[in-house]
């Protein structure tokens, strides 16, 4: 669809969804009235900036069903966010919302080159978390064969991967790494697997991490993006070019705003991603602040798709650590570590405050073949990583080298940071 055609469709859908929330959901109506806007002020998609934002806190304040725009009799399913940050957020879906979710999910899996002859293992958690059921619905919609194994029991995961002739694996990138390690440890040769494609998301991962996983599993690894509030996995996907995540902007309209002021940024500039659901019925969200930081790319992609792309998510506004006044994202640390031959892509950041000064420590696993008792060699490794990180971050961490496979692995979203300062009030 051309940009103009799509804008027309977006405008039409925006008018409809604004009317829906205005007449069916009191908190939205109140807020719009306070801002002095009515549905009559919304004509084209560009009028979207007149509408007030919706925040994660609003979903908590109206927990569980206060933001529904459909009667409960129309709600056929609920999901809740995994609660990476704060109290869970509950979302209700109508039958039509689920159909749209399956449709956008199907677009993603089609873009990954998958179809009805392929077996797909869904190793995202099933349940309130959207990952499992979201990927599941998408695979069924394209007619593929789902192995709905959910998370956990890594041995069985490996067995299924091999015995079912699984072509595509869906899980978090950190779990993919763990599976790769476990396959290696099991001694089963990679040739016994038919795995070709990875569908990874639910947490930020860098291109450097992508290369690591692709190499370890011998696959092509694609991004899938989503969030419970909008629908779950399927809000966006990478294509064969792997150069940005295409967003399904005919259903979920993206904007980028300055996270501090809420002002829209110039096209192409980085900031906080904001979504308006254009077609949802159960719990449409207007200008929802995701906290995810990225940039939008409006040029046509080489794959031929005209939909807007976003750059890999750099992290969430709330992931950013301020250490001795310097802004640090765990994703920057990940890039440096993955680019350095001697280290495994596993690390853990601890920040604390001692004698009024911030401390910044990174534990990082050294690859088996480089982990030696030669103290000088180890010291050299430690120093060189500290320097590399200093030049990227602008602040030097204390590096603690640890044995391979000694840091805790995760089956879902990996926790990579402990900020002890939040427990102190000075
Ligand atoms: P939460 O993690 O907030 O409890 P969700 O399970 O709904 O809730 O996760 C959605 C969030 O996960 C997104 O807002 C984003 O921060 C992160 N996320 C999901 N997919 C990706 C992806 N492909 N790349 C980076 N981050 C992602
Ligand atoms: Zn593309």
Short mmCIF file of C-alpha atoms and ligand atoms in Angstrom, two decimals:
data_model
loop_
_atom_site.label_atom_id
_atom_site.label_comp_id
_atom_site.label_asym_id
_atom_site.label_seq_id
_atom_site.Cartn_x
_atom_site.Cartn_y
_atom_site.Cartn_z
CA UNK A 1 0.00 0.00 0.00
CA UNK A 2 1.36 3.45 -0.81
CA UNK A 3 1.94 5.91 2.00
CA UNK A 4 -0.95 8.12 0.86
CA UNK A 5 -3.36 5.26 0.61
CA UNK A 6 -2.34 4.07 4.02
CA UNK A 7 -2.71 7.51 5.56
CA UNK A 8 -6.24 7.61 4.29
CA UNK A 9 -6.97 4.25 5.87
CA UNK A 10 -5.30 5.32 9.11
CA UNK A 11 -7.35 8.53 9.20
CA UNK A 12 -10.59 6.65 8.72
CA UNK A 13 -9.68 4.15 11.42
CA UNK A 14 -8.50 6.84 13.81
CA UNK A 15 -11.83 8.68 13.56
CA UNK A 16 -13.65 5.47 14.36
CA UNK A 17 -11.50 4.46 17.32
CA UNK A 18 -11.63 7.94 18.83
CA UNK A 19 -15.41 7.85 18.68
CA UNK A 20 -15.38 4.43 20.22
CA UNK A 21 -13.35 5.41 23.28
CA UNK A 22 -15.12 8.77 23.65
CA UNK A 23 -18.57 7.25 23.80
CA UNK A 24 -17.73 3.96 25.54
CA UNK A 25 -14.99 4.70 28.03
CA UNK A 26 -15.43 7.36 30.66
CA UNK A 27 -11.75 7.96 31.54
CA UNK A 28 -11.00 8.67 27.86
CA UNK A 29 -13.99 11.00 27.52
CA UNK A 30 -13.03 12.90 30.70
CA UNK A 31 -9.49 13.29 29.56
CA UNK A 32 -10.40 14.46 26.08
CA UNK A 33 -12.86 16.95 27.51
CA UNK A 34 -10.16 18.30 29.82
CA UNK A 35 -7.85 18.68 26.81
CA UNK A 36 -10.67 20.41 24.90
CA UNK A 37 -10.91 17.85 22.08
CA UNK A 38 -13.94 16.01 20.81
CA UNK A 39 -14.21 13.37 18.07
CA UNK A 40 -15.22 16.17 15.70
CA UNK A 41 -11.69 17.62 15.95
CA UNK A 42 -10.13 14.42 14.61
CA UNK A 43 -10.24 14.24 10.84
CA UNK A 44 -6.91 12.99 9.57
CA UNK A 45 -4.17 10.91 11.13
CA UNK A 46 -2.16 14.10 11.60
CA UNK A 47 -4.74 15.29 14.14
CA UNK A 48 -3.52 12.54 16.43
CA UNK A 49 -1.22 14.96 18.23
CA UNK A 50 -4.27 16.76 19.64
CA UNK A 51 -5.13 13.70 21.70
CA UNK A 52 -3.86 13.18 25.24
CA UNK A 53 -1.39 10.38 26.00
CA UNK A 54 -2.22 7.14 27.81
CA UNK A 55 0.44 5.85 30.23
CA UNK A 56 1.23 2.54 31.89
CA UNK A 57 0.11 4.14 35.16
CA UNK A 58 -3.37 4.72 33.68
CA UNK A 59 -3.68 1.00 33.08
CA UNK A 60 -2.75 0.40 36.70
CA UNK A 61 -5.10 3.08 37.99
CA UNK A 62 -8.03 1.61 36.08
CA UNK A 63 -7.00 -1.98 36.88
CA UNK A 64 -8.42 -4.34 35.84
CA UNK A 65 -11.20 -3.36 33.44
CA UNK A 66 -11.67 0.41 33.74
CA UNK A 67 -10.26 1.16 30.29
CA UNK A 68 -12.41 -1.29 28.36
CA UNK A 69 -14.41 0.17 25.49
CA UNK A 70 -16.48 -2.99 25.00
CA UNK A 71 -18.90 -4.64 27.42
CA UNK A 72 -17.46 -7.65 29.31
CA UNK A 73 -19.83 -9.90 27.34
CA UNK A 74 -17.73 -9.16 24.23
CA UNK A 75 -14.39 -9.88 25.92
CA UNK A 76 -13.23 -13.41 25.11
CA UNK A 77 -9.74 -13.37 26.61
CA UNK A 78 -7.52 -11.47 29.01
CA UNK A 79 -3.75 -11.23 29.16
CA UNK A 80 -1.47 -9.50 31.62
CA UNK A 81 2.00 -8.10 31.23
CA UNK A 82 4.79 -10.12 32.75
CA UNK A 83 5.44 -7.25 35.11
CA UNK A 84 9.06 -6.56 34.21
CA UNK A 85 8.42 -3.13 35.63
CA UNK A 86 5.85 -2.72 38.42
CA UNK A 87 2.34 -4.14 38.94
CA UNK A 88 0.77 -6.25 36.19
CA UNK A 89 -1.29 -4.61 33.50
CA UNK A 90 -4.44 -6.36 32.34
CA UNK A 91 -5.81 -6.20 28.82
CA UNK A 92 -9.11 -7.58 27.45
CA UNK A 93 -9.55 -8.76 23.85
CA UNK A 94 -12.72 -9.24 21.80
CA UNK A 95 -13.01 -12.00 19.23
CA UNK A 96 -12.17 -9.48 16.54
CA UNK A 97 -9.10 -8.27 18.45
CA UNK A 98 -7.81 -11.83 18.51
CA UNK A 99 -8.48 -12.19 14.79
CA UNK A 100 -6.44 -9.06 14.08
CA UNK A 101 -3.66 -10.27 16.34
CA UNK A 102 -3.56 -13.57 14.42
CA UNK A 103 -3.56 -11.66 11.14
CA UNK A 104 -0.59 -9.44 12.04
CA UNK A 105 1.19 -12.45 13.53
CA UNK A 106 0.65 -14.34 10.29
CA UNK A 107 2.23 -11.46 8.37
CA UNK A 108 5.30 -11.77 10.61
CA UNK A 109 5.74 -15.51 10.16
CA UNK A 110 5.19 -15.20 6.42
CA UNK A 111 7.94 -12.58 6.31
CA UNK A 112 10.26 -15.06 8.05
CA UNK A 113 9.72 -17.35 5.07
CA UNK A 114 7.57 -19.85 6.96
CA UNK A 115 4.43 -21.58 5.72
CA UNK A 116 2.21 -24.59 6.01
CA UNK A 117 4.97 -27.12 5.53
CA UNK A 118 6.96 -25.90 8.49
CA UNK A 119 7.11 -27.02 12.10
CA UNK A 120 7.48 -24.20 14.61
CA UNK A 121 8.38 -24.65 18.26
CA UNK A 122 6.85 -22.03 20.55
CA UNK A 123 9.10 -21.79 23.60
CA UNK A 124 7.61 -18.56 24.88
CA UNK A 125 5.59 -18.90 28.06
CA UNK A 126 1.92 -19.76 27.64
CA UNK A 127 -0.58 -18.17 29.99
CA UNK A 128 -1.19 -14.58 30.95
CA UNK A 129 2.02 -13.60 29.16
CA UNK A 130 1.18 -12.91 25.51
CA UNK A 131 4.28 -14.58 24.02
CA UNK A 132 3.12 -18.19 23.87
CA UNK A 133 -0.47 -17.83 22.72
CA UNK A 134 0.46 -14.94 20.40
CA UNK A 135 3.07 -16.90 18.45
CA UNK A 136 0.84 -19.98 18.61
CA UNK A 137 -2.09 -18.20 16.93
CA UNK A 138 0.17 -16.77 14.25
CA UNK A 139 1.64 -20.16 13.31
CA UNK A 140 -1.78 -21.78 13.16
CA UNK A 141 -3.02 -18.95 10.98
CA UNK A 142 -0.33 -19.55 8.36
CA UNK A 143 -1.12 -23.26 8.54
CA UNK A 144 2.20 -24.28 10.06
CA UNK A 145 2.52 -27.02 12.67
CA UNK A 146 2.93 -25.73 16.23
CA UNK A 147 4.88 -27.49 18.95
CA UNK A 148 3.38 -25.63 21.95
CA UNK A 149 6.06 -26.54 24.46
CA UNK A 150 6.10 -23.24 26.41
CA UNK A 151 9.11 -22.51 28.64
CA UNK A 152 11.18 -24.82 30.81
CA UNK A 153 12.58 -28.34 30.64
CA UNK A 154 15.46 -27.61 28.34
CA UNK A 155 16.22 -31.28 27.73
CA UNK A 156 12.75 -31.88 26.39
CA UNK A 157 12.98 -28.70 24.33
CA UNK A 158 16.05 -30.10 22.59
CA UNK A 159 14.41 -33.48 22.04
CA UNK A 160 11.34 -31.87 20.45
CA UNK A 161 13.48 -29.57 18.32
CA UNK A 162 15.26 -32.56 16.88
CA UNK A 163 12.53 -35.20 16.73
CA UNK A 164 9.76 -32.95 15.37
CA UNK A 165 12.06 -31.62 12.66
CA UNK A 166 11.47 -28.09 13.90
CA UNK A 167 12.35 -25.42 11.34
CA UNK A 168 11.68 -22.32 13.44
CA UNK A 169 12.14 -21.63 17.13
CA UNK A 170 10.29 -18.86 18.99
CA UNK A 171 11.67 -17.70 22.33
CA UNK A 172 13.57 -14.87 23.96
CA UNK A 173 17.04 -14.28 22.50
CA UNK A 174 18.59 -15.07 25.88
CA UNK A 175 16.85 -18.42 26.02
CA UNK A 176 17.98 -19.15 22.45
CA UNK A 177 21.54 -18.71 23.64
CA UNK A 178 20.95 -21.00 26.56
CA UNK A 179 19.43 -23.64 24.27
CA UNK A 180 22.43 -23.36 21.96
CA UNK A 181 24.75 -23.95 24.89
CA UNK A 182 22.68 -26.87 26.10
CA UNK A 183 22.63 -28.49 22.65
CA UNK A 184 26.39 -28.21 22.52
CA UNK A 185 26.67 -29.76 25.95
CA UNK A 186 24.32 -32.60 25.00
CA UNK A 187 26.74 -33.70 22.30
CA UNK A 188 23.96 -34.04 19.70
CA UNK A 189 25.43 -32.84 16.40
CA UNK A 190 23.75 -29.77 14.89
CA UNK A 191 23.26 -31.78 11.66
CA UNK A 192 20.52 -33.72 13.40
CA UNK A 193 18.41 -30.57 13.64
CA UNK A 194 16.43 -28.96 10.84
CA UNK A 195 16.42 -25.60 12.59
CA UNK A 196 16.81 -22.69 10.14
CA UNK A 197 14.90 -19.74 11.60
CA UNK A 198 14.74 -17.98 14.96
CA UNK A 199 11.85 -15.73 15.98
CA UNK A 200 13.16 -13.79 18.91
CA UNK A 201 11.75 -10.94 20.96
CA UNK A 202 10.15 -9.93 24.26
CA UNK A 203 13.39 -8.27 25.35
CA UNK A 204 15.95 -5.98 23.76
CA UNK A 205 18.77 -7.67 21.82
CA UNK A 206 21.49 -6.09 19.76
CA UNK A 207 22.71 -6.95 16.26
CA UNK A 208 25.91 -8.25 17.86
CA UNK A 209 23.82 -10.66 19.91
CA UNK A 210 21.99 -11.66 16.74
CA UNK A 211 25.27 -12.66 15.10
CA UNK A 212 26.25 -14.72 18.14
CA UNK A 213 22.98 -16.65 18.11
CA UNK A 214 22.99 -17.13 14.33
CA UNK A 215 26.49 -18.53 14.49
CA UNK A 216 25.81 -20.83 17.44
CA UNK A 217 22.57 -22.29 16.06
CA UNK A 218 23.32 -22.02 12.35
CA UNK A 219 20.08 -20.12 11.69
CA UNK A 220 18.79 -16.77 10.50
CA UNK A 221 17.45 -14.88 13.52
CA UNK A 222 14.58 -12.42 13.14
CA UNK A 223 13.13 -9.89 15.48
CA UNK A 224 9.50 -10.02 16.58
CA UNK A 225 8.18 -7.11 18.59
CA UNK A 226 5.10 -6.70 20.68
CA UNK A 227 3.69 -5.64 23.97
CA UNK A 228 0.68 -6.81 25.94
CA UNK A 229 -1.00 -3.42 25.93
CA UNK A 230 -1.14 -3.35 22.12
CA UNK A 231 -1.71 -7.08 21.49
CA UNK A 232 1.44 -9.11 22.16
CA UNK A 233 4.02 -10.42 19.67
CA UNK A 234 3.17 -9.36 16.13
CA UNK A 235 3.14 -5.58 16.42
CA UNK A 236 6.21 -5.69 14.19
CA UNK A 237 8.65 -8.07 12.51
CA UNK A 238 11.90 -8.08 10.59
CA UNK A 239 12.01 -9.10 6.96
CA UNK A 240 14.77 -10.92 5.06
CA UNK A 241 16.81 -7.68 4.94
CA UNK A 242 17.12 -7.65 8.76
CA UNK A 243 17.38 -3.90 8.68
CA UNK A 244 14.66 -2.67 10.96
CA UNK A 245 11.42 -4.02 12.35
CA UNK A 246 8.42 -3.38 10.09
CA UNK A 247 5.45 -2.12 12.10
CA UNK A 248 1.88 -2.99 11.19
CA UNK A 249 0.93 0.61 11.07
CA UNK A 250 -2.46 0.01 9.49
CA UNK A 251 -3.48 -1.38 12.89
CA UNK A 252 -1.02 0.23 15.31
CA UNK A 253 -0.04 3.78 14.50
CA UNK A 254 3.47 4.64 15.78
CA UNK A 255 4.88 8.01 16.81
CA UNK A 256 8.16 8.96 18.43
CA UNK A 257 8.16 11.58 21.18
CA UNK A 258 10.72 13.13 23.44
CA UNK A 259 10.47 10.96 26.59
CA UNK A 260 10.85 13.97 28.85
CA UNK A 261 8.60 16.54 27.21
CA UNK A 262 6.21 14.33 25.23
CA UNK A 263 6.78 16.55 22.17
CA UNK A 264 6.95 14.74 18.81
CA UNK A 265 10.54 14.53 17.54
CA UNK A 266 11.63 15.34 13.98
CA UNK A 267 11.09 12.37 11.61
CA UNK A 268 13.93 9.86 11.97
CA UNK A 269 15.08 11.12 15.37
CA UNK A 270 15.26 8.79 18.37
CA UNK A 271 12.87 8.91 21.29
CA UNK A 272 10.03 7.07 22.99
CA UNK A 273 7.74 4.92 20.90
CA UNK A 274 4.02 5.71 21.21
CA UNK A 275 1.21 3.60 19.74
CA UNK A 276 -2.43 4.21 18.94
CA UNK A 277 -4.40 1.06 18.22
CA UNK A 278 -6.52 1.89 15.18
CA UNK A 279 -8.71 -1.20 15.07
CA UNK A 280 -8.93 -2.61 18.58
CA UNK A 281 -12.33 -2.94 20.23
CA UNK A 282 -11.81 -4.43 23.69
CA UNK A 283 -9.26 -2.02 25.03
CA UNK A 284 -8.17 0.44 22.37
CA UNK A 285 -5.30 2.62 23.49
CA UNK A 286 -4.79 6.17 22.36
CA UNK A 287 -1.23 7.46 22.17
CA UNK A 288 0.10 4.84 24.55
CA UNK A 289 3.59 5.62 25.86
CA UNK A 290 5.53 2.34 25.59
CA UNK A 291 8.75 3.54 27.34
CA UNK A 292 10.64 1.77 24.52
CA UNK A 293 13.36 3.84 22.89
CA UNK A 294 13.95 3.66 19.13
CA UNK A 295 13.81 5.56 15.84
CA UNK A 296 11.42 5.24 12.90
CA UNK A 297 12.64 4.75 9.33
CA UNK A 298 10.15 5.86 6.68
CA UNK A 299 12.11 4.92 3.51
CA UNK A 300 10.83 2.01 1.53
CA UNK A 301 12.58 -1.21 2.50
CA UNK A 302 14.52 -3.26 -0.02
CA UNK A 303 12.12 -6.13 0.59
CA UNK A 304 9.41 -4.05 -1.08
CA UNK A 305 7.25 -3.51 1.98
CA UNK A 306 6.18 0.09 2.40
CA UNK A 307 5.41 -0.07 6.11
CA UNK A 308 7.47 2.05 8.48
CA UNK A 309 10.37 0.33 10.21
CA UNK A 310 11.80 0.88 13.66
CA UNK A 311 15.40 0.42 14.63
CA UNK A 312 16.22 -2.25 17.17
CA UNK A 313 14.89 -1.16 20.56
CA UNK A 314 17.74 0.37 22.47
CA UNK A 315 16.06 -0.32 25.81
CA UNK A 316 13.31 1.19 27.88
CA UNK A 317 13.47 4.66 29.37
CA UNK A 318 13.35 2.89 32.74
CA UNK A 319 16.30 0.60 31.79
CA UNK A 320 18.63 3.51 31.49
CA UNK A 321 21.10 3.64 34.36
CA UNK A 322 22.54 6.94 35.42
CA UNK A 323 25.94 6.14 36.89
CA UNK A 324 28.04 9.00 38.16
CA UNK A 325 25.94 11.24 35.97
CA UNK A 326 26.52 9.21 32.80
CA UNK A 327 23.63 7.52 30.95
CA UNK A 328 24.27 3.82 30.41
CA UNK A 329 22.08 1.29 28.58
CA UNK A 330 22.62 -2.44 29.14
CA UNK A 331 22.35 -2.83 25.34
CA UNK A 332 25.57 -0.83 24.91
CA UNK A 333 27.36 -3.20 27.25
CA UNK A 334 25.90 -6.16 25.34
CA UNK A 335 27.22 -4.85 22.01
CA UNK A 336 30.76 -4.47 23.28
CA UNK A 337 30.84 -7.85 24.99
CA UNK A 338 29.42 -9.70 21.98
CA UNK A 339 31.94 -8.05 19.70
CA UNK A 340 34.87 -9.23 21.79
CA UNK A 341 36.09 -12.69 20.86
CA UNK A 342 37.16 -13.83 24.34
CA UNK A 343 33.78 -13.43 26.05
CA UNK A 344 30.52 -15.33 26.14
CA UNK A 345 27.46 -13.12 25.57
CA UNK A 346 26.55 -13.44 29.25
CA UNK A 347 27.02 -10.60 31.71
CA UNK A 348 25.49 -9.05 34.79
CA UNK A 349 25.63 -5.42 35.85
CA UNK A 350 25.58 -4.36 39.50
CA UNK A 351 25.32 -0.72 40.46
CA UNK A 352 25.56 0.49 44.03
CA UNK A 353 26.41 3.58 46.01
CA UNK A 354 29.33 3.42 48.46
CA UNK A 355 30.53 6.52 50.33
CA UNK A 356 28.32 8.70 48.15
CA UNK A 357 29.92 7.43 44.97
CA UNK A 358 28.28 5.16 42.43
CA UNK A 359 29.96 1.84 41.85
CA UNK A 360 29.58 0.05 38.53
CA UNK A 361 30.55 -3.59 38.22
CA UNK A 362 30.12 -5.95 35.30
CA UNK A 363 30.51 -9.69 35.67
CA UNK A 364 31.26 -11.32 32.37
CA UNK A 365 31.82 -14.92 31.36
CA UNK A 366 35.08 -15.78 29.66
CA UNK A 367 34.93 -18.43 26.93
CA UNK A 368 36.20 -21.84 27.95
CA UNK A 369 39.31 -21.71 25.75
CA UNK A 370 40.36 -18.33 27.16
CA UNK A 371 39.63 -19.04 30.81
CA UNK A 372 43.03 -19.90 32.26
CA UNK A 373 44.95 -19.79 35.51
CA UNK A 374 47.44 -17.38 33.93
CA UNK A 375 46.78 -14.34 36.09
CA UNK A 376 48.58 -11.92 33.82
CA UNK A 377 46.59 -13.04 30.84
CA UNK A 378 43.34 -12.65 32.75
CA UNK A 379 44.33 -9.20 34.00
CA UNK A 380 45.09 -8.12 30.47
CA UNK A 381 41.69 -9.33 29.29
CA UNK A 382 40.00 -7.50 32.13
CA UNK A 383 41.80 -4.27 31.39
CA UNK A 384 41.17 -4.34 27.69
CA UNK A 385 37.41 -4.84 28.22
CA UNK A 386 37.30 -2.05 30.79
CA UNK A 387 38.95 0.27 28.25
CA UNK A 388 36.66 -0.69 25.41
CA UNK A 389 33.62 -0.08 27.59
CA UNK A 390 35.03 3.20 28.81
CA UNK A 391 35.35 4.45 25.25
CA UNK A 392 31.76 3.48 24.38
CA UNK A 393 30.06 4.43 27.64
CA UNK A 394 32.19 7.34 28.78
CA UNK A 395 32.60 5.72 32.18
CA UNK A 396 34.80 2.86 33.30
CA UNK A 397 33.25 -0.18 34.94
CA UNK A 398 34.99 -2.61 37.24
CA UNK A 399 35.18 -5.89 35.35
CA UNK A 400 34.86 -9.20 37.12
CA UNK A 401 35.71 -12.17 34.91
CA UNK A 402 33.77 -15.30 35.74
CA UNK A 403 33.80 -18.91 34.56
CA UNK A 404 31.81 -19.93 31.50
CA UNK A 405 28.23 -21.00 32.34
CA UNK A 406 28.42 -19.54 35.85
CA UNK A 407 25.89 -16.70 35.50
CA UNK A 408 22.20 -17.43 35.92
CA UNK A 409 20.34 -18.26 32.70
CA UNK A 410 16.73 -17.40 32.01
CA UNK A 411 13.88 -19.18 30.25
CA UNK A 412 12.07 -15.94 29.60
CA UNK A 413 13.16 -12.34 29.85
CA UNK A 414 16.75 -12.16 31.08
CA UNK A 415 17.51 -9.97 34.09
CA UNK A 416 20.83 -8.28 33.50
CA UNK A 417 20.94 -5.49 36.04
CA UNK A 418 20.83 -5.09 39.80
CA UNK A 419 20.70 -1.48 40.90
CA UNK A 420 21.15 -1.58 44.65
CA UNK A 421 20.82 2.20 44.88
CA UNK A 422 17.05 1.91 44.59
CA UNK A 423 16.98 0.29 48.03
CA UNK A 424 18.92 3.19 49.59
CA UNK A 425 17.41 6.60 50.22
CA UNK A 426 20.48 8.76 50.46
P1 LIG B 1 6.57 -6.26 30.46
O1 LIG B 1 7.87 -6.79 29.96
O2 LIG B 1 6.52 -4.77 30.53
O3 LIG B 1 6.09 -6.90 31.69
P2 LIG B 1 5.36 -7.40 28.05
O4 LIG B 1 5.54 -8.82 28.35
O5 LIG B 1 4.11 -6.96 27.40
O6 LIG B 1 5.46 -6.57 29.37
O7 LIG B 1 6.60 -6.96 27.20
C1 LIG B 1 6.61 -5.90 26.29
C2 LIG B 1 7.94 -5.22 26.31
O8 LIG B 1 9.00 -6.15 26.02
C3 LIG B 1 8.07 -4.15 25.25
O9 LIG B 1 7.51 -2.93 25.66
C4 LIG B 1 9.59 -4.07 25.09
O10 LIG B 1 10.18 -3.33 26.13
C5 LIG B 1 10.02 -5.51 25.25
N1 LIG B 1 10.12 -6.14 23.93
C6 LIG B 1 9.23 -6.95 23.32
N2 LIG B 1 9.66 -7.36 22.11
C7 LIG B 1 10.87 -6.79 21.95
C8 LIG B 1 11.84 -6.80 20.89
N3 LIG B 1 11.67 -7.51 19.81
N4 LIG B 1 12.96 -6.06 21.07
C9 LIG B 1 13.14 -5.34 22.19
N5 LIG B 1 12.28 -5.28 23.20
C10 LIG B 1 11.16 -6.00 23.10
ZN1 LIG B 2 11.75 -5.07 4.71
#
